[in-house]
Tab-separated table of C-alpha atoms and ligand atoms in Angstrom:
chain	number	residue	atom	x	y	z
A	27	UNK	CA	0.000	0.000	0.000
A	28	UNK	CA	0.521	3.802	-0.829
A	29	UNK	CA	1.210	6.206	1.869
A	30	UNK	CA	-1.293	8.755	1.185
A	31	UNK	CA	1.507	11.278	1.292
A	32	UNK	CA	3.594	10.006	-0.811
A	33	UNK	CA	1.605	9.917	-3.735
A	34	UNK	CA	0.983	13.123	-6.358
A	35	UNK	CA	-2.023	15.026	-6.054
A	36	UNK	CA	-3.191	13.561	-9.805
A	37	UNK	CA	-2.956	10.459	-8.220
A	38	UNK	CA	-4.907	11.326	-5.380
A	39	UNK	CA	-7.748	12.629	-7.762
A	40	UNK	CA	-7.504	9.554	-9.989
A	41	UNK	CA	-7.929	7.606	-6.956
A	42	UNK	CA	-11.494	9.785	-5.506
A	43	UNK	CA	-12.667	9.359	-9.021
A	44	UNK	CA	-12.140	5.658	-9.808
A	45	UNK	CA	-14.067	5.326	-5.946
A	46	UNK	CA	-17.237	7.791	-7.421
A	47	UNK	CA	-16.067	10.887	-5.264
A	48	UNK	CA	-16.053	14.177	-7.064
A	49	UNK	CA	-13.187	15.982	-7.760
A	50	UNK	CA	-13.236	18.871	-5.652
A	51	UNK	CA	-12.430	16.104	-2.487
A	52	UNK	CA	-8.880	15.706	-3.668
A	53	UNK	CA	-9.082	19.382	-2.725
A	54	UNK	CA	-10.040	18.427	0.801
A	55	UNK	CA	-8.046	15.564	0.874
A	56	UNK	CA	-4.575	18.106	0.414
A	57	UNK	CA	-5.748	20.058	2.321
A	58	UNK	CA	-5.991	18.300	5.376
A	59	UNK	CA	-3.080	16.841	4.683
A	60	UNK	CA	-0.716	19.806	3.399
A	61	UNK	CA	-2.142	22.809	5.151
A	62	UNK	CA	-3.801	22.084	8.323
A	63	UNK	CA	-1.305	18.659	8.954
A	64	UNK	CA	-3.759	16.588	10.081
A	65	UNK	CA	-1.988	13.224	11.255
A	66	UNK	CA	-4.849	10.936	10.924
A	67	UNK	CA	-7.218	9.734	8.487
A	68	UNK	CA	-10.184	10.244	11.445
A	69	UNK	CA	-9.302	14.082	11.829
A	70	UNK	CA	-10.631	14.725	8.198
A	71	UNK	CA	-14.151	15.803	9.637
A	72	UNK	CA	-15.271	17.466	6.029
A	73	UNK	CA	-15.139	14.269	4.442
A	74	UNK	CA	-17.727	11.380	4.564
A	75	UNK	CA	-17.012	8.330	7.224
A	76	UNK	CA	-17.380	6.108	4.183
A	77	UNK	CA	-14.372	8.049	2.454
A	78	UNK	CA	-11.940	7.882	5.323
A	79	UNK	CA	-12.662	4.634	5.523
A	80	UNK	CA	-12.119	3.817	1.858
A	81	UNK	CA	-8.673	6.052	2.480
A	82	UNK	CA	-7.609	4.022	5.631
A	83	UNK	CA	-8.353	0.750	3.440
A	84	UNK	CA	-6.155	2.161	0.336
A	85	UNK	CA	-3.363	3.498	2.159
A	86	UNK	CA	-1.333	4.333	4.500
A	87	UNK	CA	-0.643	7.218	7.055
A	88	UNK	CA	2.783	7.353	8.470
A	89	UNK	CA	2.657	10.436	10.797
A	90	UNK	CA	4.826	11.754	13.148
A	91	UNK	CA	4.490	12.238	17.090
A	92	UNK	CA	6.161	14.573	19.482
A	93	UNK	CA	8.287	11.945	21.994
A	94	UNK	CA	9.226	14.426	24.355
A	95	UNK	CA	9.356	17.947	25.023
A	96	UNK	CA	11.898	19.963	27.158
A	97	UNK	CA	11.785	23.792	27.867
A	98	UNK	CA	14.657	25.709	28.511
A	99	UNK	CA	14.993	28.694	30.592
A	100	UNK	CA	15.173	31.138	28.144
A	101	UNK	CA	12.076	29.896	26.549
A	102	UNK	CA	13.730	27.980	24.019
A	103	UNK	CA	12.029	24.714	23.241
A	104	UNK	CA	13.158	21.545	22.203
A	105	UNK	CA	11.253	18.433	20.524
A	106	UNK	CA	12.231	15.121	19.973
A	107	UNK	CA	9.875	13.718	16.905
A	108	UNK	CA	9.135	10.230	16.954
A	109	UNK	CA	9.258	8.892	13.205
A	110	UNK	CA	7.251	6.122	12.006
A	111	UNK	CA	9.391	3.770	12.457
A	112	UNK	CA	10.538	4.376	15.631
A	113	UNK	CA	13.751	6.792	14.524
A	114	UNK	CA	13.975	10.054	16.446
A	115	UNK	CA	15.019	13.466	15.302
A	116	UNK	CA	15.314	16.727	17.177
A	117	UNK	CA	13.627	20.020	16.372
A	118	UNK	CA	13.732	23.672	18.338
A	119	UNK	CA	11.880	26.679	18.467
A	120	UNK	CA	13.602	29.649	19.100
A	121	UNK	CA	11.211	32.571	20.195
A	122	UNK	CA	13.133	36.306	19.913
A	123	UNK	CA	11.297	39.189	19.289
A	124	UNK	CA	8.724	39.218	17.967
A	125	UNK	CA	9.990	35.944	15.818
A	126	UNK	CA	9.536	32.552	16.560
A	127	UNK	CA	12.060	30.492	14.646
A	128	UNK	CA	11.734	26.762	14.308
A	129	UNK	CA	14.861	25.111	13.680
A	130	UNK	CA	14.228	21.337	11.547
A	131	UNK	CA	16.359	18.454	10.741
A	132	UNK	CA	16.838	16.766	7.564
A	133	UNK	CA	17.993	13.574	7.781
A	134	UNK	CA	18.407	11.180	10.631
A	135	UNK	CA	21.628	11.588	12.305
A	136	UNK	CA	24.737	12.727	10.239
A	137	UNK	CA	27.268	11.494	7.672
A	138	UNK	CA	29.711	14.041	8.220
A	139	UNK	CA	31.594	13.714	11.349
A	140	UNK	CA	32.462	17.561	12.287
A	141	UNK	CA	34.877	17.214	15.085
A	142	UNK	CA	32.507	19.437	17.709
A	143	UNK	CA	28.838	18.559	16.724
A	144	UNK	CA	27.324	15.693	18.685
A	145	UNK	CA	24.869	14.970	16.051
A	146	UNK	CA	27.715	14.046	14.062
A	147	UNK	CA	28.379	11.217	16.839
A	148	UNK	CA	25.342	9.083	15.664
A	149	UNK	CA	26.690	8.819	11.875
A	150	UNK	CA	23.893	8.821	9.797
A	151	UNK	CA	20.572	6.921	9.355
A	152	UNK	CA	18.586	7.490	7.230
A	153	UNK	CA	17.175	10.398	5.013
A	154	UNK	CA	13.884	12.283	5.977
A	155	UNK	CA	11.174	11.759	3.504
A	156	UNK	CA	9.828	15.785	2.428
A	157	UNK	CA	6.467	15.153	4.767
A	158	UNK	CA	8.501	14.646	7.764
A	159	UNK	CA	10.303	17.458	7.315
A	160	UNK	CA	6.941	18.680	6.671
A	161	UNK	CA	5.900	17.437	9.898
A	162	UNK	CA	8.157	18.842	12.253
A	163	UNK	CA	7.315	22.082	11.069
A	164	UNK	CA	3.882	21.224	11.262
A	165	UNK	CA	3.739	20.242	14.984
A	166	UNK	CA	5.838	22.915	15.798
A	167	UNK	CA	3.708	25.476	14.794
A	168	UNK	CA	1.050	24.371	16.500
A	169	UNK	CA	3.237	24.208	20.028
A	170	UNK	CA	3.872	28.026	18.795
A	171	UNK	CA	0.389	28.647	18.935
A	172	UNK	CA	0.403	27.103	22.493
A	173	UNK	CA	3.244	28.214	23.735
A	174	UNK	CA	3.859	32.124	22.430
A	175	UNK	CA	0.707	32.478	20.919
A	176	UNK	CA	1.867	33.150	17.397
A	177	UNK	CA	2.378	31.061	14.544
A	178	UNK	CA	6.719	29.910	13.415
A	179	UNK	CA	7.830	33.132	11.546
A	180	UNK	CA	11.233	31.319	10.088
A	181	UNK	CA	12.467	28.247	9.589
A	182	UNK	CA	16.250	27.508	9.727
A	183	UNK	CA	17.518	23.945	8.164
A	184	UNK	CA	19.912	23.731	11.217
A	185	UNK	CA	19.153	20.546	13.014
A	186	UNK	CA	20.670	17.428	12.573
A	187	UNK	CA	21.593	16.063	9.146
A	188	UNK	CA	23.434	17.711	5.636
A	189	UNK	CA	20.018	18.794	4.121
A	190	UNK	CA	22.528	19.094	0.746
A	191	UNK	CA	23.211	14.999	0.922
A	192	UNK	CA	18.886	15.041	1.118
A	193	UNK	CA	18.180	17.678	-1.796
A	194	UNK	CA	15.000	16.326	-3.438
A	195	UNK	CA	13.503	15.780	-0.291
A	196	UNK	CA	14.627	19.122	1.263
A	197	UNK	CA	13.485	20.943	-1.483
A	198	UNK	CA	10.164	19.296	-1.670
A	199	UNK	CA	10.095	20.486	1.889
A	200	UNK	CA	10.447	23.949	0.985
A	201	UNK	CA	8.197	23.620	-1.799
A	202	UNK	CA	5.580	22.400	0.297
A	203	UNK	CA	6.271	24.718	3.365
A	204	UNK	CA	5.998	27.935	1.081
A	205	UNK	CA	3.134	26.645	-1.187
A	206	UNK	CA	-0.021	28.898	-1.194
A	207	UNK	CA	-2.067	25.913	-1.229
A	208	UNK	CA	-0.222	25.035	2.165
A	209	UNK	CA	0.972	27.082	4.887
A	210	UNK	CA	2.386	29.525	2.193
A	211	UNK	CA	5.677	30.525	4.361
A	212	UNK	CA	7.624	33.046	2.325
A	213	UNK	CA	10.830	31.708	1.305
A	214	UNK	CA	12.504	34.700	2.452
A	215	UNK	CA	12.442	33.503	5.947
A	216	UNK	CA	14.233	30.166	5.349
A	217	UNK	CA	17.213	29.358	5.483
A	218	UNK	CA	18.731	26.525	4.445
A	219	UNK	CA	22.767	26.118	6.331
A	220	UNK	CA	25.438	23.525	4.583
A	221	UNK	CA	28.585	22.226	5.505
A	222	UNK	CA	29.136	23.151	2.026
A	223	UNK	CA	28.675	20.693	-0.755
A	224	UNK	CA	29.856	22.103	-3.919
A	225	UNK	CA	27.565	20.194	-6.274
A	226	UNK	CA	24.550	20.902	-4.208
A	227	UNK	CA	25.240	24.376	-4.040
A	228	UNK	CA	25.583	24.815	-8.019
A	229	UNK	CA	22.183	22.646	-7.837
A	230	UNK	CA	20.522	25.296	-5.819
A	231	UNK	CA	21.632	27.798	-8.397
A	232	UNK	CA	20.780	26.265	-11.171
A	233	UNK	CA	17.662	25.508	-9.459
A	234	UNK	CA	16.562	28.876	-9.124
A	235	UNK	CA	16.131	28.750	-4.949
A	236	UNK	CA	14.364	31.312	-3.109
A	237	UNK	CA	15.292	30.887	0.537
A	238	UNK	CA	18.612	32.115	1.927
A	239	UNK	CA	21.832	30.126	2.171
A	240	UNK	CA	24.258	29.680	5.001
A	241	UNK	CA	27.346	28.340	5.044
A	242	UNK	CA	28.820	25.970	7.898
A	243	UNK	CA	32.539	27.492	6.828
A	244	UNK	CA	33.673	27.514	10.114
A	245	UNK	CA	37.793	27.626	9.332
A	246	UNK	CA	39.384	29.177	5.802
A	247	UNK	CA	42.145	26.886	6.325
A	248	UNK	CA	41.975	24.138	3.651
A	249	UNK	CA	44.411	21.920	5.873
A	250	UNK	CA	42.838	22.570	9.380
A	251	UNK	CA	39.289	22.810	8.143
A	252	UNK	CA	39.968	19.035	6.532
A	253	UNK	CA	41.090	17.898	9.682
A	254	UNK	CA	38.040	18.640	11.956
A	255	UNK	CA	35.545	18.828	8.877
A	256	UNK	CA	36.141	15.503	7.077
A	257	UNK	CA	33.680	15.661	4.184
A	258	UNK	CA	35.469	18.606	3.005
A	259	UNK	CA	38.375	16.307	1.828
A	260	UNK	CA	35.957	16.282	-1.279
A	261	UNK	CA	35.032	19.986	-1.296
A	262	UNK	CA	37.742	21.699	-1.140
A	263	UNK	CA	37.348	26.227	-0.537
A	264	UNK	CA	38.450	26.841	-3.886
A	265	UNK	CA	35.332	24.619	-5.384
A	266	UNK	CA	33.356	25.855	-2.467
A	267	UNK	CA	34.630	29.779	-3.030
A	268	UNK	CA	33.537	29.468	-7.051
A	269	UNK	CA	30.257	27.362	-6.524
A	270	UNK	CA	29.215	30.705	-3.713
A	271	UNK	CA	30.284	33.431	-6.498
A	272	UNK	CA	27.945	31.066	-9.137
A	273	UNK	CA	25.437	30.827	-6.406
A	274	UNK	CA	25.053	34.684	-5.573
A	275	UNK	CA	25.516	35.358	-9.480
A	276	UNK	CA	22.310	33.871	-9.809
A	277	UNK	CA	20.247	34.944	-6.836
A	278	UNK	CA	21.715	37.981	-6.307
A	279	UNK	CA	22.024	37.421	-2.542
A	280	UNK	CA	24.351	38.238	0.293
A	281	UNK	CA	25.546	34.435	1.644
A	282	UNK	CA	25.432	33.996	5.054
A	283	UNK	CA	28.717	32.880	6.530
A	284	UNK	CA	28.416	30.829	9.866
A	285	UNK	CA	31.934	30.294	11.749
A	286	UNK	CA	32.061	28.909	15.261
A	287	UNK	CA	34.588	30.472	17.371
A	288	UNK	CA	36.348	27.885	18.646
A	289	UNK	CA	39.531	28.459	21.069
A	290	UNK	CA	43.184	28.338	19.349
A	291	UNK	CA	41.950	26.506	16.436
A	292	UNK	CA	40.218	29.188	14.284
A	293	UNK	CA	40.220	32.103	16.450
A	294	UNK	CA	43.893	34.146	15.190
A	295	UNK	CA	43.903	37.750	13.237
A	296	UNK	CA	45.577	34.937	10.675
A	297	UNK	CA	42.586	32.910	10.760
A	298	UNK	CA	40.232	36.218	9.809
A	299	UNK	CA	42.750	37.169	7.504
A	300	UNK	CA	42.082	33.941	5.444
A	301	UNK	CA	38.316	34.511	6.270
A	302	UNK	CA	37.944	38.062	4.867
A	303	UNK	CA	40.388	36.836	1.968
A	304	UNK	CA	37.484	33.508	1.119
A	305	UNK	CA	35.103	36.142	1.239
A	306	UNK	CA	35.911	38.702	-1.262
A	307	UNK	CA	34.289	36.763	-4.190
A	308	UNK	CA	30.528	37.843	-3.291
A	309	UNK	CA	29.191	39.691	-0.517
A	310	UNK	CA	28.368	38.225	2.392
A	311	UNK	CA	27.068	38.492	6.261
A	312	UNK	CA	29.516	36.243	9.000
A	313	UNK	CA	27.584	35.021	12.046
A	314	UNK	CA	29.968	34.097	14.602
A	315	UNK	CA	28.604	31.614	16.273
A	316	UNK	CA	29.482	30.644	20.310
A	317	UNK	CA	30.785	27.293	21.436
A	318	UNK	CA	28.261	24.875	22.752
A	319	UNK	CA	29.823	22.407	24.897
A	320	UNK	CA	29.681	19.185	23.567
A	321	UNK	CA	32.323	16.435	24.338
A	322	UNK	CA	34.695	17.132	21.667
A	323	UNK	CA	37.107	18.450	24.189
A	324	UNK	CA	37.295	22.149	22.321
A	325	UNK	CA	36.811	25.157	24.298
A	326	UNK	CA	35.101	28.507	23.658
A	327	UNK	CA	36.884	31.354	21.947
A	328	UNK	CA	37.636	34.500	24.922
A	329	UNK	CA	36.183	36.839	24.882
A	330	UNK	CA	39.396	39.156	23.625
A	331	UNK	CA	40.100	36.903	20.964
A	332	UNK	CA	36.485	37.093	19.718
A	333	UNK	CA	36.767	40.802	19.839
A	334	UNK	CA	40.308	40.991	18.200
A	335	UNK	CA	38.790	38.448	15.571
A	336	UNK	CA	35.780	41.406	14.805
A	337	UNK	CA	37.905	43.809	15.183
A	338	UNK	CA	40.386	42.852	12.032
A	339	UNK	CA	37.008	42.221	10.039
A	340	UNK	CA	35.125	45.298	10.709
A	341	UNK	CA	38.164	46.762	9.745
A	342	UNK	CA	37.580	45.383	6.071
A	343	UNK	CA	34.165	46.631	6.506
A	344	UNK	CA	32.462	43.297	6.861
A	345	UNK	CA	29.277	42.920	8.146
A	346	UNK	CA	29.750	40.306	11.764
A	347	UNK	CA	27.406	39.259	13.536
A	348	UNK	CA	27.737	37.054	16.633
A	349	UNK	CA	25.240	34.499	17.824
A	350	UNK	CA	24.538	33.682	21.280
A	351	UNK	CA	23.236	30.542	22.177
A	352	UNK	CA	19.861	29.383	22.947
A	353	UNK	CA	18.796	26.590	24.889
A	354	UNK	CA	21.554	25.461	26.095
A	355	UNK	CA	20.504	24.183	29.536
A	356	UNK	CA	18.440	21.354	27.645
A	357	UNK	CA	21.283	20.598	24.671
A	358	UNK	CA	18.622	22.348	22.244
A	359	UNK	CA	21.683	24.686	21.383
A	360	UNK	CA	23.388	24.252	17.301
A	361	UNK	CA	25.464	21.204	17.755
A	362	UNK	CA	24.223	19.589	20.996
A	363	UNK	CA	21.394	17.786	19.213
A	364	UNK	CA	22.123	14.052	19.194
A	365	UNK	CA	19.937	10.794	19.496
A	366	UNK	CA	21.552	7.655	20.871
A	367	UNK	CA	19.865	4.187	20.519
A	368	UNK	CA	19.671	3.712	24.079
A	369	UNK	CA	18.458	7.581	25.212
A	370	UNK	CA	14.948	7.826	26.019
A	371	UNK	CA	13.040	10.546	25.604
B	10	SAH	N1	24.925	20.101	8.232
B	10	SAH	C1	24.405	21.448	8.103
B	10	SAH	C2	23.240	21.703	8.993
B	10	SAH	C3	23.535	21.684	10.497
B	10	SAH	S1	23.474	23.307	11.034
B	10	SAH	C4	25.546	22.427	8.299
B	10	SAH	O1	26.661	21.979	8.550
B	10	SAH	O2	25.348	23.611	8.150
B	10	SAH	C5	24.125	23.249	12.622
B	10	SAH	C6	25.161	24.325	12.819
B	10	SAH	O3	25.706	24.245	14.153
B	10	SAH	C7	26.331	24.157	11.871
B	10	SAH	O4	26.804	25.410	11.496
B	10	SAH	C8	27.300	23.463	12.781
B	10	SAH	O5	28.597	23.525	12.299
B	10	SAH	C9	27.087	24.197	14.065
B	10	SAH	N2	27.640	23.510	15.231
B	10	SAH	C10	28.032	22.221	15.316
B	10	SAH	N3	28.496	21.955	16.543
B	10	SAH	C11	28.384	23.089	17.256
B	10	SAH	C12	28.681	23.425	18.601
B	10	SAH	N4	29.161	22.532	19.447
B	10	SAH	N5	28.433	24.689	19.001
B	10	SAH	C13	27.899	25.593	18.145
B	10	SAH	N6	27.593	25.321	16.876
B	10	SAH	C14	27.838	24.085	16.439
């Protein structure tokens, strides 16, 4: 059998047909499905109990469930999604004013191994299939409602997984997030952050995408950022440096820059130097990010090496940001999000 979602809308309409249904019920039937995120055949209360049954008899419903739920003191919350079959990701949503951010994973676990993210601990999975991504943002919004009493204003691809090693599905995400005929999210307030993988990133050009991009660069050291980076063996900053100048040749957008301030390893005037020098290709915005603690064994940056750090790059007139963490008392922070076989919710 079919899972409901997993099947094109023409299909869906072929399907009502063939049963005697008019046409306008595939209409329902997305609906329910795409823009309210109903989980359940039962909650479709528009539709005839004869047609859910017929629905429940000709396919499936895999749906998603919040496991467990942890608030953090800064009012910072973070989900743990129970997939269908049994795998667990991690979601958060980040309230700041005014904004409610929800920040979703892509695939389960992650292939890639950075030296100080504890997702990267779990290797990967599996992928995400587009409705759970779907889902997570679904279910979040509704805790928004709950919890802040507004709906998610942005969505950041930032929790576990390389959404560029999940494209179609990502993207199918997106498509679906920012439909009209769903919850019509402008694409302006995604943004989708990569470790950086070159052929993706051309993809995403060529591909005409909306949302913004952020980069997981981290260290503009080919040698060092190998070292704690792995995958980047096979994407080297040269490939990475022309892919970005393709990328905001055909968007026209500033590229976000994220780079985690991490203590004698990337931290040095040198280390900005080589920053500011990657960066001169296409404009961009650099969001230092702060250290979670995870057991990697790497410290913070201080605070005067953070400052000498901005210091040489607002002298180049760069635009720096830096990015203090949230939820860090429940490991909800970038980084810390990391299921083990044997943690229960
Ligand atoms: N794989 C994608 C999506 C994950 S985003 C990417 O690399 O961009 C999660 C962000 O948190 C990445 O920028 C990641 O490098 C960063 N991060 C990982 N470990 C961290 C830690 N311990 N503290 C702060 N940020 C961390």
């Amino acid at each position: 059998m079919n899972d409901i979602r997993h099947i094109s809308t023409d299909e869906l309409t072929e399907f009502l047909v063939q049963e005697g249904e008019q046409k306008f019920r595939a209409k329902q039937v997305y609906e329910w499905l795409w823009k309210r995120g109903a989980g359940t055949f039962a909650e479709m209360t528009n539709l005839s109990a004869a047609l859910r049954q017929k629905l429940a008899e000709n396919f499936t419903f895999q749906h998603t469930e919040i496991a467990a739920k942890a608030v953090s003191t800064d009012g910072t919350q973070k989900f743990i999604f129970r997939l269908h079959d049994g795998a667990q990701v991690e979601g958060v949503l980040i309230p700041s004013g005014g904004r409610v951010t929800a920040c979703i994973s892509s695939q389960v676990g992650c292939a890639l191994h950075c030296a100080f993210c504890a997702t990267g601990t779990m290797g990967f999975i599996r992928n995400l299939h587009f409705s759970e991504i779907f889902d997570q943002f679904m279910l979040m919004d509704r805790q928004a409602r709950f919890a802040y009493d507004q709906n998610i204003t942005n969505i950041v691809y930032m929790g576990m997984g390389e959404p560029l090693l999940n494209y179609e599905q990502v993207m199918e995400s997106v498509r679906r997030i920012t439909s009209p005929a769903g919850p019509g999210l402008s694409p302006a307030r995604i943004t989708l952050s990569t470790v950086g993988i070159v052929n993706g990133i051309r993809r995403l050009a060529d591909d005409g995408f909306k949302p913004e991009v952020a980069i997981s660069l981290h260290c503009a050291d080919e040698l060092k950022r190998r070292a704690r980076m792995p995958v980047t063996e096979h994407q080297p900053l040269s490939q990475l440096r022309e892919a970005l100048a393709y990328l905001h040749e055909k968007s026209g957008k500033r590229i976000t820059i994220e780079y985690l301030m991490l203590k004698d390893w990337n931290d040095s005037v040198e280390d900005a130097r080589k920053l500011f020098r990657f960066c001169t290709a296409f404009p961009v915005k650099i969001n230092l990010i702060e250290y979670n603690a995870t057991d990697s064994g790497f410290q913070p940056s201080p605070e005067a090496n953070m400052q000498r750090f901005i210091d040489f790059l607002e002298s180049k007139n760069m635009i720096v940001n830096v990015r203090h963490s949230r939820g860090k008392d429940i490991d909800a922070a970038c980084g810390q999000l990391v299921r083990s076989a044997n943690q229960r919710p």
